[in-house]
Tab-separated table of N, CA and C in Angstrom:
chain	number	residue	atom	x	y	z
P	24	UNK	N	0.854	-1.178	0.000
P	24	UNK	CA	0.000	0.000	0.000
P	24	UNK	C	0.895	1.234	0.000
P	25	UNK	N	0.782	1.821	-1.092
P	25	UNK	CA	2.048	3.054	-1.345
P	25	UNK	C	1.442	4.591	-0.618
P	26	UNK	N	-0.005	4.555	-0.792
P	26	UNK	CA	-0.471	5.418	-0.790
P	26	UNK	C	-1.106	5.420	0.672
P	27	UNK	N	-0.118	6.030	1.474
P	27	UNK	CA	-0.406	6.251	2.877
P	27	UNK	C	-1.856	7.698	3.189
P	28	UNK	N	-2.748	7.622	3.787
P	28	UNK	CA	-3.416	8.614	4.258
P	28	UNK	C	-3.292	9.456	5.748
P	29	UNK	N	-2.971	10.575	5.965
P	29	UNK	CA	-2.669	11.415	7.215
P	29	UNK	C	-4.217	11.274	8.351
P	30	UNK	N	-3.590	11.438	9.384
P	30	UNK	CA	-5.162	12.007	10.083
P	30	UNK	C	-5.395	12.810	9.609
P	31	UNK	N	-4.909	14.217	9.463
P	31	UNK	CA	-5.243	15.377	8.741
P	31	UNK	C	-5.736	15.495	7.805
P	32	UNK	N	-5.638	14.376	7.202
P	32	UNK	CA	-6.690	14.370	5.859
P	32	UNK	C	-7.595	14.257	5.965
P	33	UNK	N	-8.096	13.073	6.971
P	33	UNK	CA	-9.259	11.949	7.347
P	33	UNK	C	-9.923	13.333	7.706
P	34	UNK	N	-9.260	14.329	9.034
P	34	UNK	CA	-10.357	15.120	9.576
P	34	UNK	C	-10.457	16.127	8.340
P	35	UNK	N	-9.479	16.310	7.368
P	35	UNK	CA	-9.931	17.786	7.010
P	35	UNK	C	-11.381	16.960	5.921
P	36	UNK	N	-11.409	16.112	5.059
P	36	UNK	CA	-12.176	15.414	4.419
P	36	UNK	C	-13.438	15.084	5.752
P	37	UNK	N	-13.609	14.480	6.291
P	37	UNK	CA	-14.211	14.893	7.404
P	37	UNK	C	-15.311	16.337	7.592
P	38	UNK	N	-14.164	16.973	7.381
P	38	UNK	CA	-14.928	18.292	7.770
P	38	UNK	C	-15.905	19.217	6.483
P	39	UNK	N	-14.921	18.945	5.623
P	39	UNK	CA	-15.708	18.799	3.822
P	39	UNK	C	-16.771	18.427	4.080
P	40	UNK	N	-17.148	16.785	4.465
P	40	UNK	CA	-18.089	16.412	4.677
P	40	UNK	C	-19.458	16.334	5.241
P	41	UNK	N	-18.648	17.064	6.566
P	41	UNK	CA	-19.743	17.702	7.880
P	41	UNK	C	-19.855	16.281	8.057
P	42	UNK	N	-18.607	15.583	8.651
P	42	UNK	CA	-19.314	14.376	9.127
P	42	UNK	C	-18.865	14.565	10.649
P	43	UNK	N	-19.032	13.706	11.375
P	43	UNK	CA	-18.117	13.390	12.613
P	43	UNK	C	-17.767	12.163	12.942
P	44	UNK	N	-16.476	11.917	12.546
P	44	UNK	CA	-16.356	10.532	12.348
P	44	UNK	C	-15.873	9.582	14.186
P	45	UNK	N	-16.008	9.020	14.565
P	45	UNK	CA	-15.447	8.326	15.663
P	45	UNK	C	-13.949	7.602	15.053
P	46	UNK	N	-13.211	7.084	16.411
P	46	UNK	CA	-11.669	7.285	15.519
P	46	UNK	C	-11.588	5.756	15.178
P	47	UNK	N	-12.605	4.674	15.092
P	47	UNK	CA	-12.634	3.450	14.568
P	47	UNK	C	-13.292	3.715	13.098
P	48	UNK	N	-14.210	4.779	12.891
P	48	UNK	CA	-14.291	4.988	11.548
P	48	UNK	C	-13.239	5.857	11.213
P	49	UNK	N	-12.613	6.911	11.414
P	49	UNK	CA	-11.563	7.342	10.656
P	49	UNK	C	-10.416	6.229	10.447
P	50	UNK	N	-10.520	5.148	11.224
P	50	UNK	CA	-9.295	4.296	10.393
P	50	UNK	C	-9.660	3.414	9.473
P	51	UNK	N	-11.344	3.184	9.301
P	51	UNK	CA	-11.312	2.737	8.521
P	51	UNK	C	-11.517	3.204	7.391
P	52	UNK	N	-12.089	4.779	7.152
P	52	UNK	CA	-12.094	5.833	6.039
P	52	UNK	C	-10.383	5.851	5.708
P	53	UNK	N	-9.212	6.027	6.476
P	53	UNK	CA	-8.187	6.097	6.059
P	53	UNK	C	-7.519	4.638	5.357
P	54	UNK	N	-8.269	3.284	5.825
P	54	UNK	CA	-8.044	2.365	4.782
P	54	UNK	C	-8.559	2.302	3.372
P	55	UNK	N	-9.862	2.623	3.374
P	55	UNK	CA	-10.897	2.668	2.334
P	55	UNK	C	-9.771	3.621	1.253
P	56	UNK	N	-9.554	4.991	1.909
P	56	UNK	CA	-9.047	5.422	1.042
P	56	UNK	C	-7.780	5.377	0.279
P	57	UNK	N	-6.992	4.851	1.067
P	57	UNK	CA	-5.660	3.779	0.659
P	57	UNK	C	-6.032	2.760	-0.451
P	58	UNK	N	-7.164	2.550	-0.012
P	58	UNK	CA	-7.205	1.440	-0.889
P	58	UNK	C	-7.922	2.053	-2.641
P	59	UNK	N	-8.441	2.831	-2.293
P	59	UNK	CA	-9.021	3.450	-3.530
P	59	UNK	C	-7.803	4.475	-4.629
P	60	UNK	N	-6.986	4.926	-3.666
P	60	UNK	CA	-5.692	5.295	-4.050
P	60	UNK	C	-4.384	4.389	-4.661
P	61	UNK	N	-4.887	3.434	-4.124
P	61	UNK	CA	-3.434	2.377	-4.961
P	61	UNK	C	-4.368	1.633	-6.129
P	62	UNK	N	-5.911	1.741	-6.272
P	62	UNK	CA	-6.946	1.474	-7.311
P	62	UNK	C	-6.289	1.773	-8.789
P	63	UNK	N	-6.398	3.262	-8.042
P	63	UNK	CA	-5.893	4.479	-8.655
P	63	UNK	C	-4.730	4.172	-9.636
P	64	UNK	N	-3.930	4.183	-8.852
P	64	UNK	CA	-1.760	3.767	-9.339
P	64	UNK	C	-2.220	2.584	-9.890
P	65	UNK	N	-2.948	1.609	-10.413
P	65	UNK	CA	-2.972	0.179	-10.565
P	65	UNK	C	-3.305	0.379	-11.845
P	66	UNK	N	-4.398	1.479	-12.088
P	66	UNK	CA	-4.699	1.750	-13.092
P	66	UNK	C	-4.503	2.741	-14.290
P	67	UNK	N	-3.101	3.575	-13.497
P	67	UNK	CA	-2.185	4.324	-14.533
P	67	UNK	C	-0.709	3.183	-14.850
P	68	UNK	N	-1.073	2.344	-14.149
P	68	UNK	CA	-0.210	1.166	-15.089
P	68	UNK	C	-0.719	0.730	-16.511
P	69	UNK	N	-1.774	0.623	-16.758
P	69	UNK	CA	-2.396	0.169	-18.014
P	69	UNK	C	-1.360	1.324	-19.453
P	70	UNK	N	-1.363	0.777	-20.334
P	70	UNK	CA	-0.662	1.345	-21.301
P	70	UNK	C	-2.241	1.647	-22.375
P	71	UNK	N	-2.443	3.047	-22.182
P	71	UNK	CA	-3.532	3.573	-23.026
P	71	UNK	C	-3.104	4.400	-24.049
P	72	UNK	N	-1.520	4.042	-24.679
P	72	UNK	CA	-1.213	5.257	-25.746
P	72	UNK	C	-1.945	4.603	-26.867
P	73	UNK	N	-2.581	3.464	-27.437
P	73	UNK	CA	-3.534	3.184	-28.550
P	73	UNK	C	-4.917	3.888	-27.694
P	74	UNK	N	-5.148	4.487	-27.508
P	74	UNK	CA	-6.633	4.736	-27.340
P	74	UNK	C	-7.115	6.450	-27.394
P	75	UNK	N	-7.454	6.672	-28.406
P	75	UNK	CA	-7.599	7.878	-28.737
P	75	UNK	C	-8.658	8.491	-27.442
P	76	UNK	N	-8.019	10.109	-27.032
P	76	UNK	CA	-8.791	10.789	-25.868
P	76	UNK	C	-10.329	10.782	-26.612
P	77	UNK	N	-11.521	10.510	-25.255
P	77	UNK	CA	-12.666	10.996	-25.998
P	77	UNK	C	-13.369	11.581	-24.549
P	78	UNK	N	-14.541	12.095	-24.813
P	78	UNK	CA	-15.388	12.745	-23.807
P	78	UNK	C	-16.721	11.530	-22.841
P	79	UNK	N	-16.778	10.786	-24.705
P	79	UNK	CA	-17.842	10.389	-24.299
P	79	UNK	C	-17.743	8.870	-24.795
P	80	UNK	N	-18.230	7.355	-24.218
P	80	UNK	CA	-18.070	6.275	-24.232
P	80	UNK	C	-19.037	6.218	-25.821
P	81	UNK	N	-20.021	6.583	-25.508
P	81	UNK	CA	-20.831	6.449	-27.173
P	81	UNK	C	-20.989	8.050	-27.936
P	82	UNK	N	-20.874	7.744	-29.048
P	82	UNK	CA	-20.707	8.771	-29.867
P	82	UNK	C	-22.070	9.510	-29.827
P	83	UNK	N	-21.897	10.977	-29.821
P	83	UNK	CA	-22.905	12.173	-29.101
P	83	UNK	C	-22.868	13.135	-30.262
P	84	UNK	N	-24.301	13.262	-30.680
P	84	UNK	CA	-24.400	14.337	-31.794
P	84	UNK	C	-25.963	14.802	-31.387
P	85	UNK	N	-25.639	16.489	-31.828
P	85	UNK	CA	-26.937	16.941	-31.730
P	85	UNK	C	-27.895	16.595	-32.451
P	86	UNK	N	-28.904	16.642	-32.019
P	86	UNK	CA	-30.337	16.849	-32.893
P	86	UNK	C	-31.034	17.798	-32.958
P	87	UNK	N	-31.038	18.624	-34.599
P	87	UNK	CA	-31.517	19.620	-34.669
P	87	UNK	C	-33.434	19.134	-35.302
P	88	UNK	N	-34.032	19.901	-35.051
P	88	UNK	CA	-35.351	19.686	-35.896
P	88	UNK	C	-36.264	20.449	-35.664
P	89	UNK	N	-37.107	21.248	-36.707
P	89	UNK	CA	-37.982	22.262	-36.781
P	89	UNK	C	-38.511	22.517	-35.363
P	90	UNK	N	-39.121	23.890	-34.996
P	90	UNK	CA	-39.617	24.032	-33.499
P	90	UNK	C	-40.985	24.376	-33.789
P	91	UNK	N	-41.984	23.105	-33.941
P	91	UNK	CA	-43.376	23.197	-34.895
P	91	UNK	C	-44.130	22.840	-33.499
P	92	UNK	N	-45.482	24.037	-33.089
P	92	UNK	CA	-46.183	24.062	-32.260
P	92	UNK	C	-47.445	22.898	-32.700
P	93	UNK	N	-47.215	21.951	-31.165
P	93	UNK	CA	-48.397	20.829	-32.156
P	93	UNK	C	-49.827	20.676	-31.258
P	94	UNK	N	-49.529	21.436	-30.239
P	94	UNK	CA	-51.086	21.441	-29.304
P	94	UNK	C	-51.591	22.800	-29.570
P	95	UNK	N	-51.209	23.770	-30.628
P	95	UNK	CA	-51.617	24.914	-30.632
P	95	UNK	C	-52.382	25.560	-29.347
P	96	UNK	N	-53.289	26.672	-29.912
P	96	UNK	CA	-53.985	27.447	-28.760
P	96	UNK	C	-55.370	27.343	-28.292
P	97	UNK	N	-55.054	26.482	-27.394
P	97	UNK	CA	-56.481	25.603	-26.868
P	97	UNK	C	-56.441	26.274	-25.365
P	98	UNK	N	-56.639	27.852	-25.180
P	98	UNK	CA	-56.728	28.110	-24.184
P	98	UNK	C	-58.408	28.091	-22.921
P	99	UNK	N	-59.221	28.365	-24.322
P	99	UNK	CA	-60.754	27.651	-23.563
P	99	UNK	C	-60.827	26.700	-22.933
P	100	UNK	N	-60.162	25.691	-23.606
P	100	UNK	CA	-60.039	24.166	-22.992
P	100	UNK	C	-59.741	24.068	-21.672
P	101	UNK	N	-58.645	24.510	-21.824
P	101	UNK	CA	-57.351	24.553	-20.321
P	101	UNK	C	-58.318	25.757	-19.702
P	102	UNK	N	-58.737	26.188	-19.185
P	102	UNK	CA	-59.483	27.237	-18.681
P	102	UNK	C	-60.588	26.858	-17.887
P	103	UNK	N	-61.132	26.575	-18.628
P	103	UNK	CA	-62.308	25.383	-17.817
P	103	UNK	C	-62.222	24.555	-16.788
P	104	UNK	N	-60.922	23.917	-16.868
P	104	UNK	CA	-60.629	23.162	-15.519
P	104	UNK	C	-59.597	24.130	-14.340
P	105	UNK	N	-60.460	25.129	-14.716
P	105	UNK	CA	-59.396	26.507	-13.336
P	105	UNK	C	-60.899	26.774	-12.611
P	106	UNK	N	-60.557	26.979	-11.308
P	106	UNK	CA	-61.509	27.216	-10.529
P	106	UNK	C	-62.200	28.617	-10.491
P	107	UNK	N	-61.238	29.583	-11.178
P	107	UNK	CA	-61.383	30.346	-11.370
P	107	UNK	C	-60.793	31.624	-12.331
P	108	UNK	N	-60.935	32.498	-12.748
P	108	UNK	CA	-60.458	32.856	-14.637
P	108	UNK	C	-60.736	34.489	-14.240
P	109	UNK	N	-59.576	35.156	-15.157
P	109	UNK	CA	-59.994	36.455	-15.150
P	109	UNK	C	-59.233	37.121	-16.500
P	110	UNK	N	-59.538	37.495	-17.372
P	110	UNK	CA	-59.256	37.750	-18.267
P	110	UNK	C	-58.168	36.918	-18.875
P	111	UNK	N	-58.885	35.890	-19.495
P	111	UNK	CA	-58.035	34.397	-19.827
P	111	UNK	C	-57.322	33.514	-19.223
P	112	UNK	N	-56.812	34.154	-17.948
P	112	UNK	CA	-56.073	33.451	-17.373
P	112	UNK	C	-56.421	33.356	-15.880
P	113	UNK	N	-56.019	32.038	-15.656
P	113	UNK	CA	-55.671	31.405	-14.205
P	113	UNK	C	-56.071	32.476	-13.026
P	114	UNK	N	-57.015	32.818	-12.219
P	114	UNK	CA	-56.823	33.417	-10.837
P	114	UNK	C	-56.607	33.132	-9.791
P	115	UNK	N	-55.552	33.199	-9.107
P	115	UNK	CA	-55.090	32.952	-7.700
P	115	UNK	C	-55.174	33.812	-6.639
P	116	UNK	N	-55.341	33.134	-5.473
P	116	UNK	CA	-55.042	34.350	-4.333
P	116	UNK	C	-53.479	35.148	-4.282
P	117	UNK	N	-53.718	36.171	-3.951
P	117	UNK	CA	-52.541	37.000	-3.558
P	117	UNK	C	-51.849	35.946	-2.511
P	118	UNK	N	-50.272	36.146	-2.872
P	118	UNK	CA	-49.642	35.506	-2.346
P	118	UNK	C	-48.318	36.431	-1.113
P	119	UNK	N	-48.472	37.404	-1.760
P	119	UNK	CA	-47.352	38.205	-1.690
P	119	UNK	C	-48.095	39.826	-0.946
P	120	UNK	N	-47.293	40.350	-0.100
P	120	UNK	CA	-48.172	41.612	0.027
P	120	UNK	C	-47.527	42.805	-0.332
């Protein structure tokens, strides 16, 4: 295990966290993270110079397409199921003073 973790870490990560850890969980947050850290180094061993940089695992393209209104203006409709209406639209109580 190369990748040693400080108390100082545990608490300052800790404190990031807003956790409060007891000091049987900070040793085991300071293993966990040892261990996720030599994960880490295990996996900049791999030789990735064939593998071209990308962003995204599957290939990502926009979709453009007309911006065509298809429920048009059916405001009578929608109106009807308001409890109450005042010059076309929606009436609510004051919310605000």
């Amino acid at each position: 295990m190369a990748n040693i973790i400080s108390d100082e870490t545990i608490e300052y990560v800790g404190i990031l966290a807003k956790l409060e850890l007891s000091e049987e969980e900070k040793e085991q947050a300071k293993k966990d993270m040892g261990s996720m850290l030599d994960y880490i180094d295990k996996l900049n061993e791999l030789d990735t110079s064939a593998v071209k940089p990308m962003s995204h695992v599957f290939p990502v393209h926009n979709v453009f397409r007309e911006d065509v209104v298809v429920n048009g203006d059916d405001r009578e409709n929608i109106l009807k199921n308001a409890p109450e209406q005042k010059k076309g639209s929606f009436e609510v109580p004051k919310t605000v003073e």
